[in-house]
PDB file of C-alpha atoms in Angstrom:
ATOM      1  CA  UNK A   1      17.014 -54.998  14.670  1.00  0.00           C
ATOM      2  CA  UNK A   2      19.346 -52.002  14.578  1.00  0.00           C
ATOM      3  CA  UNK A   3      17.950 -50.761  11.258  1.00  0.00           C
ATOM      4  CA  UNK A   4      14.425 -51.141  12.590  1.00  0.00           C
ATOM      5  CA  UNK A   5      15.294 -49.100  15.661  1.00  0.00           C
ATOM      6  CA  UNK A   6      16.833 -46.357  13.508  1.00  0.00           C
ATOM      7  CA  UNK A   7      13.748 -46.235  11.276  1.00  0.00           C
ATOM      8  CA  UNK A   8      11.402 -46.037  14.251  1.00  0.00           C
ATOM      9  CA  UNK A   9      13.530 -43.311  15.820  1.00  0.00           C
ATOM     10  CA  UNK A  10      13.393 -41.282  12.606  1.00  0.00           C
ATOM     11  CA  UNK A  11       9.614 -41.592  12.449  1.00  0.00           C
ATOM     12  CA  UNK A  12       9.252 -40.508  16.062  1.00  0.00           C
ATOM     13  CA  UNK A  13      11.438 -37.429  15.561  1.00  0.00           C
ATOM     14  CA  UNK A  14       9.675 -36.213  12.414  1.00  0.00           C
ATOM     15  CA  UNK A  15       8.065 -32.776  12.967  1.00  0.00           C
ATOM     16  CA  UNK A  16       4.255 -32.955  13.197  1.00  0.00           C
ATOM     17  CA  UNK A  17       3.776 -30.501  10.305  1.00  0.00           C
ATOM     18  CA  UNK A  18       5.651 -32.699   7.801  1.00  0.00           C
ATOM     19  CA  UNK A  19       3.535 -34.896   5.537  1.00  0.00           C
ATOM     20  CA  UNK A  20       5.076 -37.698   3.504  1.00  0.00           C
ATOM     21  CA  UNK A  21       3.134 -37.609   0.237  1.00  0.00           C
ATOM     22  CA  UNK A  22       5.275 -40.279  -1.416  1.00  0.00           C
ATOM     23  CA  UNK A  23       7.248 -42.975   0.385  1.00  0.00           C
ATOM     24  CA  UNK A  24      10.563 -44.362  -0.812  1.00  0.00           C
ATOM     25  CA  UNK A  25      10.426 -47.256   1.625  1.00  0.00           C
ATOM     26  CA  UNK A  26      11.736 -47.616   5.178  1.00  0.00           C
ATOM     27  CA  UNK A  27      13.913 -50.719   5.161  1.00  0.00           C
ATOM     28  CA  UNK A  28      14.376 -51.237   1.414  1.00  0.00           C
ATOM     29  CA  UNK A  29      14.436 -48.171  -0.820  1.00  0.00           C
ATOM     30  CA  UNK A  30      12.187 -48.781  -3.824  1.00  0.00           C
ATOM     31  CA  UNK A  31      11.230 -45.263  -4.904  1.00  0.00           C
ATOM     32  CA  UNK A  32      11.818 -41.570  -4.239  1.00  0.00           C
ATOM     33  CA  UNK A  33      10.383 -39.809  -1.190  1.00  0.00           C
ATOM     34  CA  UNK A  34       8.264 -36.649  -1.259  1.00  0.00           C
ATOM     35  CA  UNK A  35       7.652 -34.478   1.799  1.00  0.00           C
ATOM     36  CA  UNK A  36       5.335 -31.484   2.151  1.00  0.00           C
ATOM     37  CA  UNK A  37       5.854 -29.145   5.098  1.00  0.00           C
ATOM     38  CA  UNK A  38       2.692 -27.491   6.412  1.00  0.00           C
ATOM     39  CA  UNK A  39       2.842 -24.057   7.982  1.00  0.00           C
ATOM     40  CA  UNK A  40       2.783 -23.771  11.745  1.00  0.00           C
ATOM     41  CA  UNK A  41       0.503 -21.191  13.375  1.00  0.00           C
ATOM     42  CA  UNK A  42       3.437 -18.809  13.737  1.00  0.00           C
ATOM     43  CA  UNK A  43       4.426 -19.277  10.093  1.00  0.00           C
ATOM     44  CA  UNK A  44       0.853 -18.590   8.975  1.00  0.00           C
ATOM     45  CA  UNK A  45       1.040 -15.268  10.795  1.00  0.00           C
ATOM     46  CA  UNK A  46       4.299 -14.532   9.005  1.00  0.00           C
ATOM     47  CA  UNK A  47       2.762 -15.369   5.629  1.00  0.00           C
ATOM     48  CA  UNK A  48      -0.214 -13.104   6.332  1.00  0.00           C
ATOM     49  CA  UNK A  49       2.204 -10.228   6.925  1.00  0.00           C
ATOM     50  CA  UNK A  50       3.950 -10.846   3.579  1.00  0.00           C
ATOM     51  CA  UNK A  51       1.415 -11.955   1.008  1.00  0.00           C
ATOM     52  CA  UNK A  52      -0.856  -8.910   0.388  1.00  0.00           C
ATOM     53  CA  UNK A  53      -0.270  -5.596  -1.355  1.00  0.00           C
ATOM     54  CA  UNK A  54      -2.643  -2.954  -2.678  1.00  0.00           C
ATOM     55  CA  UNK A  55      -2.174  -1.381  -6.116  1.00  0.00           C
ATOM     56  CA  UNK A  56      -4.051   1.136  -8.247  1.00  0.00           C
ATOM     57  CA  UNK A  57      -4.866   0.077 -11.802  1.00  0.00           C
ATOM     58  CA  UNK A  58      -7.708   1.058 -14.163  1.00  0.00           C
ATOM     59  CA  UNK A  59      -9.018  -2.486 -14.670  1.00  0.00           C
ATOM     60  CA  UNK A  60      -8.581  -6.008 -13.369  1.00  0.00           C
ATOM     61  CA  UNK A  61      -7.109  -6.931 -16.745  1.00  0.00           C
ATOM     62  CA  UNK A  62      -4.353  -4.327 -16.389  1.00  0.00           C
ATOM     63  CA  UNK A  63      -3.633  -5.590 -12.893  1.00  0.00           C
ATOM     64  CA  UNK A  64      -3.369  -9.186 -14.086  1.00  0.00           C
ATOM     65  CA  UNK A  65      -1.091  -8.136 -16.946  1.00  0.00           C
ATOM     66  CA  UNK A  66       1.204  -6.332 -14.495  1.00  0.00           C
ATOM     67  CA  UNK A  67       1.368  -9.409 -12.261  1.00  0.00           C
ATOM     68  CA  UNK A  68       2.187 -11.642 -15.239  1.00  0.00           C
ATOM     69  CA  UNK A  69       4.875  -9.235 -16.468  1.00  0.00           C
ATOM     70  CA  UNK A  70       6.505  -9.132 -13.006  1.00  0.00           C
ATOM     71  CA  UNK A  71       6.627 -12.929 -12.860  1.00  0.00           C
ATOM     72  CA  UNK A  72       8.200 -13.128 -16.317  1.00  0.00           C
ATOM     73  CA  UNK A  73      10.736 -10.510 -15.279  1.00  0.00           C
ATOM     74  CA  UNK A  74      11.718 -12.759 -12.389  1.00  0.00           C
ATOM     75  CA  UNK A  75      12.263 -15.741 -14.664  1.00  0.00           C
ATOM     76  CA  UNK A  76       8.953 -17.584 -14.225  1.00  0.00           C
ATOM     77  CA  UNK A  77       7.938 -19.574 -17.297  1.00  0.00           C
ATOM     78  CA  UNK A  78       5.278 -20.582 -18.121  1.00  0.00           C
ATOM     79  CA  UNK A  79       2.935 -17.951 -16.684  1.00  0.00           C
ATOM     80  CA  UNK A  80      -0.779 -18.768 -16.849  1.00  0.00           C
ATOM     81  CA  UNK A  81      -3.456 -16.067 -16.466  1.00  0.00           C
ATOM     82  CA  UNK A  82      -7.052 -17.037 -15.698  1.00  0.00           C
ATOM     83  CA  UNK A  83      -8.926 -13.793 -16.354  1.00  0.00           C
ATOM     84  CA  UNK A  84     -12.306 -15.214 -15.368  1.00  0.00           C
ATOM     85  CA  UNK A  85     -11.087 -16.207 -11.888  1.00  0.00           C
ATOM     86  CA  UNK A  86      -8.512 -13.349 -11.694  1.00  0.00           C
ATOM     87  CA  UNK A  87      -5.758 -15.799 -10.802  1.00  0.00           C
ATOM     88  CA  UNK A  88      -2.210 -16.087 -12.123  1.00  0.00           C
ATOM     89  CA  UNK A  89      -0.057 -19.212 -11.740  1.00  0.00           C
ATOM     90  CA  UNK A  90       3.572 -19.659 -12.697  1.00  0.00           C
ATOM     91  CA  UNK A  91       6.603 -21.935 -12.334  1.00  0.00           C
ATOM     92  CA  UNK A  92      10.312 -21.312 -12.289  1.00  0.00           C
ATOM     93  CA  UNK A  93      12.941 -24.057 -12.389  1.00  0.00           C
ATOM     94  CA  UNK A  94      16.613 -23.797 -11.523  1.00  0.00           C
ATOM     95  CA  UNK A  95      19.494 -26.273 -11.608  1.00  0.00           C
ATOM     96  CA  UNK A  96      21.411 -25.960  -8.349  1.00  0.00           C
ATOM     97  CA  UNK A  97      24.652 -27.676  -9.402  1.00  0.00           C
ATOM     98  CA  UNK A  98      26.644 -27.589 -12.671  1.00  0.00           C
ATOM     99  CA  UNK A  99      26.159 -30.460 -15.108  1.00  0.00           C
ATOM    100  CA  UNK A 100      29.761 -31.647 -14.773  1.00  0.00           C
ATOM    101  CA  UNK A 101      29.249 -32.093 -11.037  1.00  0.00           C
ATOM    102  CA  UNK A 102      26.071 -34.094 -11.661  1.00  0.00           C
ATOM    103  CA  UNK A 103      27.928 -36.376 -14.057  1.00  0.00           C
ATOM    104  CA  UNK A 104      30.876 -36.822 -11.675  1.00  0.00           C
ATOM    105  CA  UNK A 105      28.527 -37.617  -8.822  1.00  0.00           C
ATOM    106  CA  UNK A 106      26.690 -40.155 -10.967  1.00  0.00           C
ATOM    107  CA  UNK A 107      29.946 -41.904 -11.845  1.00  0.00           C
ATOM    108  CA  UNK A 108      31.101 -42.011  -8.217  1.00  0.00           C
ATOM    109  CA  UNK A 109      27.716 -43.236  -7.027  1.00  0.00           C
ATOM    110  CA  UNK A 110      27.718 -46.079  -9.573  1.00  0.00           C
ATOM    111  CA  UNK A 111      31.175 -47.173  -8.435  1.00  0.00           C
ATOM    112  CA  UNK A 112      31.140 -46.760  -4.660  1.00  0.00           C
ATOM    113  CA  UNK A 113      27.484 -46.024  -3.815  1.00  0.00           C
ATOM    114  CA  UNK A 114      26.268 -44.695  -0.481  1.00  0.00           C
ATOM    115  CA  UNK A 115      26.911 -41.025  -1.236  1.00  0.00           C
ATOM    116  CA  UNK A 116      24.849 -38.570   0.841  1.00  0.00           C
ATOM    117  CA  UNK A 117      22.065 -36.847  -1.078  1.00  0.00           C
ATOM    118  CA  UNK A 118      22.679 -33.251  -2.216  1.00  0.00           C
ATOM    119  CA  UNK A 119      20.132 -30.663  -3.517  1.00  0.00           C
ATOM    120  CA  UNK A 120      20.370 -30.432  -7.298  1.00  0.00           C
ATOM    121  CA  UNK A 121      17.128 -28.920  -8.658  1.00  0.00           C
ATOM    122  CA  UNK A 122      14.421 -26.571  -7.437  1.00  0.00           C
ATOM    123  CA  UNK A 123      10.991 -25.468  -8.565  1.00  0.00           C
ATOM    124  CA  UNK A 124       9.438 -22.238  -7.384  1.00  0.00           C
ATOM    125  CA  UNK A 125       5.660 -22.144  -7.798  1.00  0.00           C
ATOM    126  CA  UNK A 126       3.676 -18.920  -7.539  1.00  0.00           C
ATOM    127  CA  UNK A 127      -0.069 -18.442  -7.260  1.00  0.00           C
ATOM    128  CA  UNK A 128      -1.510 -14.922  -7.231  1.00  0.00           C
ATOM    129  CA  UNK A 129      -5.104 -13.764  -6.778  1.00  0.00           C
ATOM    130  CA  UNK A 130      -6.360 -10.286  -7.690  1.00  0.00           C
ATOM    131  CA  UNK A 131      -9.411  -8.878  -5.887  1.00  0.00           C
ATOM    132  CA  UNK A 132     -11.080  -5.470  -5.937  1.00  0.00           C
ATOM    133  CA  UNK A 133     -10.387  -3.320  -2.895  1.00  0.00           C
ATOM    134  CA  UNK A 134     -12.831  -0.843  -1.369  1.00  0.00           C
ATOM    135  CA  UNK A 135     -14.737   0.960  -4.095  1.00  0.00           C
ATOM    136  CA  UNK A 136     -14.864  -2.004  -6.453  1.00  0.00           C
ATOM    137  CA  UNK A 137     -11.449  -1.763  -8.110  1.00  0.00           C
ATOM    138  CA  UNK A 138     -10.293   0.953 -10.469  1.00  0.00           C
ATOM    139  CA  UNK A 139      -9.721   4.080  -8.399  1.00  0.00           C
ATOM    140  CA  UNK A 140     -10.419   2.011  -5.276  1.00  0.00           C
ATOM    141  CA  UNK A 141      -7.442  -0.185  -6.059  1.00  0.00           C
ATOM    142  CA  UNK A 142      -6.803  -3.916  -6.179  1.00  0.00           C
ATOM    143  CA  UNK A 143      -5.536  -6.351  -3.601  1.00  0.00           C
ATOM    144  CA  UNK A 144      -2.858  -8.712  -4.905  1.00  0.00           C
ATOM    145  CA  UNK A 145      -2.271 -11.807  -2.782  1.00  0.00           C
ATOM    146  CA  UNK A 146       0.666 -14.077  -3.586  1.00  0.00           C
ATOM    147  CA  UNK A 147       2.091 -17.316  -2.241  1.00  0.00           C
ATOM    148  CA  UNK A 148       5.416 -18.834  -3.242  1.00  0.00           C
ATOM    149  CA  UNK A 149       6.127 -22.528  -2.674  1.00  0.00           C
ATOM    150  CA  UNK A 150       9.574 -24.024  -3.191  1.00  0.00           C
ATOM    151  CA  UNK A 151      10.291 -27.686  -3.978  1.00  0.00           C
ATOM    152  CA  UNK A 152      13.862 -28.951  -3.847  1.00  0.00           C
ATOM    153  CA  UNK A 153      14.906 -32.296  -5.318  1.00  0.00           C
ATOM    154  CA  UNK A 154      18.109 -33.999  -4.237  1.00  0.00           C
ATOM    155  CA  UNK A 155      20.430 -36.373  -6.043  1.00  0.00           C
ATOM    156  CA  UNK A 156      18.373 -39.360  -4.824  1.00  0.00           C
ATOM    157  CA  UNK A 157      15.228 -37.967  -6.450  1.00  0.00           C
ATOM    158  CA  UNK A 158      13.655 -37.116  -3.076  1.00  0.00           C
ATOM    159  CA  UNK A 159      11.659 -33.878  -2.900  1.00  0.00           C
ATOM    160  CA  UNK A 160      10.752 -31.449  -0.135  1.00  0.00           C
ATOM    161  CA  UNK A 161       8.122 -28.704  -0.561  1.00  0.00           C
ATOM    162  CA  UNK A 162       7.878 -25.670   1.723  1.00  0.00           C
ATOM    163  CA  UNK A 163       6.222 -22.270   1.582  1.00  0.00           C
ATOM    164  CA  UNK A 164       8.687 -19.416   1.102  1.00  0.00           C
ATOM    165  CA  UNK A 165       8.602 -16.990   4.020  1.00  0.00           C
ATOM    166  CA  UNK A 166      11.384 -14.525   3.231  1.00  0.00           C
ATOM    167  CA  UNK A 167      10.285 -10.887   3.028  1.00  0.00           C
ATOM    168  CA  UNK A 168      12.775 -10.128   0.234  1.00  0.00           C
ATOM    169  CA  UNK A 169      11.021 -12.576  -2.097  1.00  0.00           C
ATOM    170  CA  UNK A 170       7.553 -11.044  -1.636  1.00  0.00           C
ATOM    171  CA  UNK A 171       8.723  -7.425  -1.525  1.00  0.00           C
ATOM    172  CA  UNK A 172      10.837  -7.953  -4.649  1.00  0.00           C
ATOM    173  CA  UNK A 173       7.802  -9.289  -6.497  1.00  0.00           C
ATOM    174  CA  UNK A 174       5.593  -6.362  -5.435  1.00  0.00           C
ATOM    175  CA  UNK A 175       8.294  -3.882  -6.502  1.00  0.00           C
ATOM    176  CA  UNK A 176       8.306  -5.414  -9.985  1.00  0.00           C
ATOM    177  CA  UNK A 177       4.484  -5.322 -10.164  1.00  0.00           C
ATOM    178  CA  UNK A 178       4.580  -1.617  -9.298  1.00  0.00           C
ATOM    179  CA  UNK A 179       7.246  -0.994 -11.963  1.00  0.00           C
ATOM    180  CA  UNK A 180       5.118  -2.834 -14.510  1.00  0.00           C
ATOM    181  CA  UNK A 181       2.088  -0.664 -13.721  1.00  0.00           C
ATOM    182  CA  UNK A 182       4.239   2.439 -14.143  1.00  0.00           C
ATOM    183  CA  UNK A 183       5.698   1.212 -17.419  1.00  0.00           C
ATOM    184  CA  UNK A 184       9.188   1.053 -15.906  1.00  0.00           C
ATOM    185  CA  UNK A 185       9.722  -2.702 -16.175  1.00  0.00           C
ATOM    186  CA  UNK A 186      12.218  -3.635 -18.867  1.00  0.00           C
ATOM    187  CA  UNK A 187      11.360  -6.887 -20.670  1.00  0.00           C
ATOM    188  CA  UNK A 188      13.647  -9.749 -19.721  1.00  0.00           C
ATOM    189  CA  UNK A 189      14.071 -12.987 -21.711  1.00  0.00           C
ATOM    190  CA  UNK A 190      12.683 -15.966 -19.826  1.00  0.00           C
ATOM    191  CA  UNK A 191      15.031 -18.728 -18.756  1.00  0.00           C
ATOM    192  CA  UNK A 192      14.170 -22.127 -17.296  1.00  0.00           C
ATOM    193  CA  UNK A 193      17.653 -22.711 -15.889  1.00  0.00           C
ATOM    194  CA  UNK A 194      18.658 -19.356 -14.420  1.00  0.00           C
ATOM    195  CA  UNK A 195      17.208 -18.092 -11.128  1.00  0.00           C
ATOM    196  CA  UNK A 196      17.004 -14.311 -10.617  1.00  0.00           C
ATOM    197  CA  UNK A 197      18.360 -12.504  -7.602  1.00  0.00           C
ATOM    198  CA  UNK A 198      15.108 -12.986  -5.705  1.00  0.00           C
ATOM    199  CA  UNK A 199      15.575 -16.775  -5.863  1.00  0.00           C
ATOM    200  CA  UNK A 200      18.812 -16.608  -3.894  1.00  0.00           C
ATOM    201  CA  UNK A 201      16.864 -15.207  -0.962  1.00  0.00           C
ATOM    202  CA  UNK A 202      13.934 -17.554  -1.431  1.00  0.00           C
ATOM    203  CA  UNK A 203      14.590 -19.915   1.427  1.00  0.00           C
ATOM    204  CA  UNK A 204      11.767 -21.070   3.620  1.00  0.00           C
ATOM    205  CA  UNK A 205      11.752 -21.420   7.368  1.00  0.00           C
ATOM    206  CA  UNK A 206      12.267 -24.865   8.740  1.00  0.00           C
TER     207      UNK A 206
END
């Protein structure tokens, strides 16, 4: 009865913008749990103030190349460019704890169990659209619209996905796009385990 009351209380207190896209079970845990957090009206306003920037580039192709180069500079890999739709998509993964700590935690969990879950892996997903500004692109410029979504997995395998709403993350990306267009961006080897400086600020609002 007590466990049932706790479960019902947890359900009742869950924010209305959280969607459980994969259930791990309420009374008996049989799988991992996945949660997606939708933006509130206020957060949508915040995103609208962050996501768009206008650039000047001779062609849409040059603009897409600059976007792809900026993402690679920030450690995203792979980076996929759809030139027909003028859309770029990319992923970046980072391990949040050292391997020795993961192993130690696994040993302790197997012996005593009941350890609280801790974040241990994150995925940053980026989707960018390029559209012609007034004048049809070229001298008229191009609008670049980006959205970053962050998924964090914990040591129980549970995942939580939220949209990143920190200005530093978006502004840092646009700075690198501008550098790429100017030929000032130095190539950086991609890494699937190391997050760049922008990732440290990439926390989303609760």
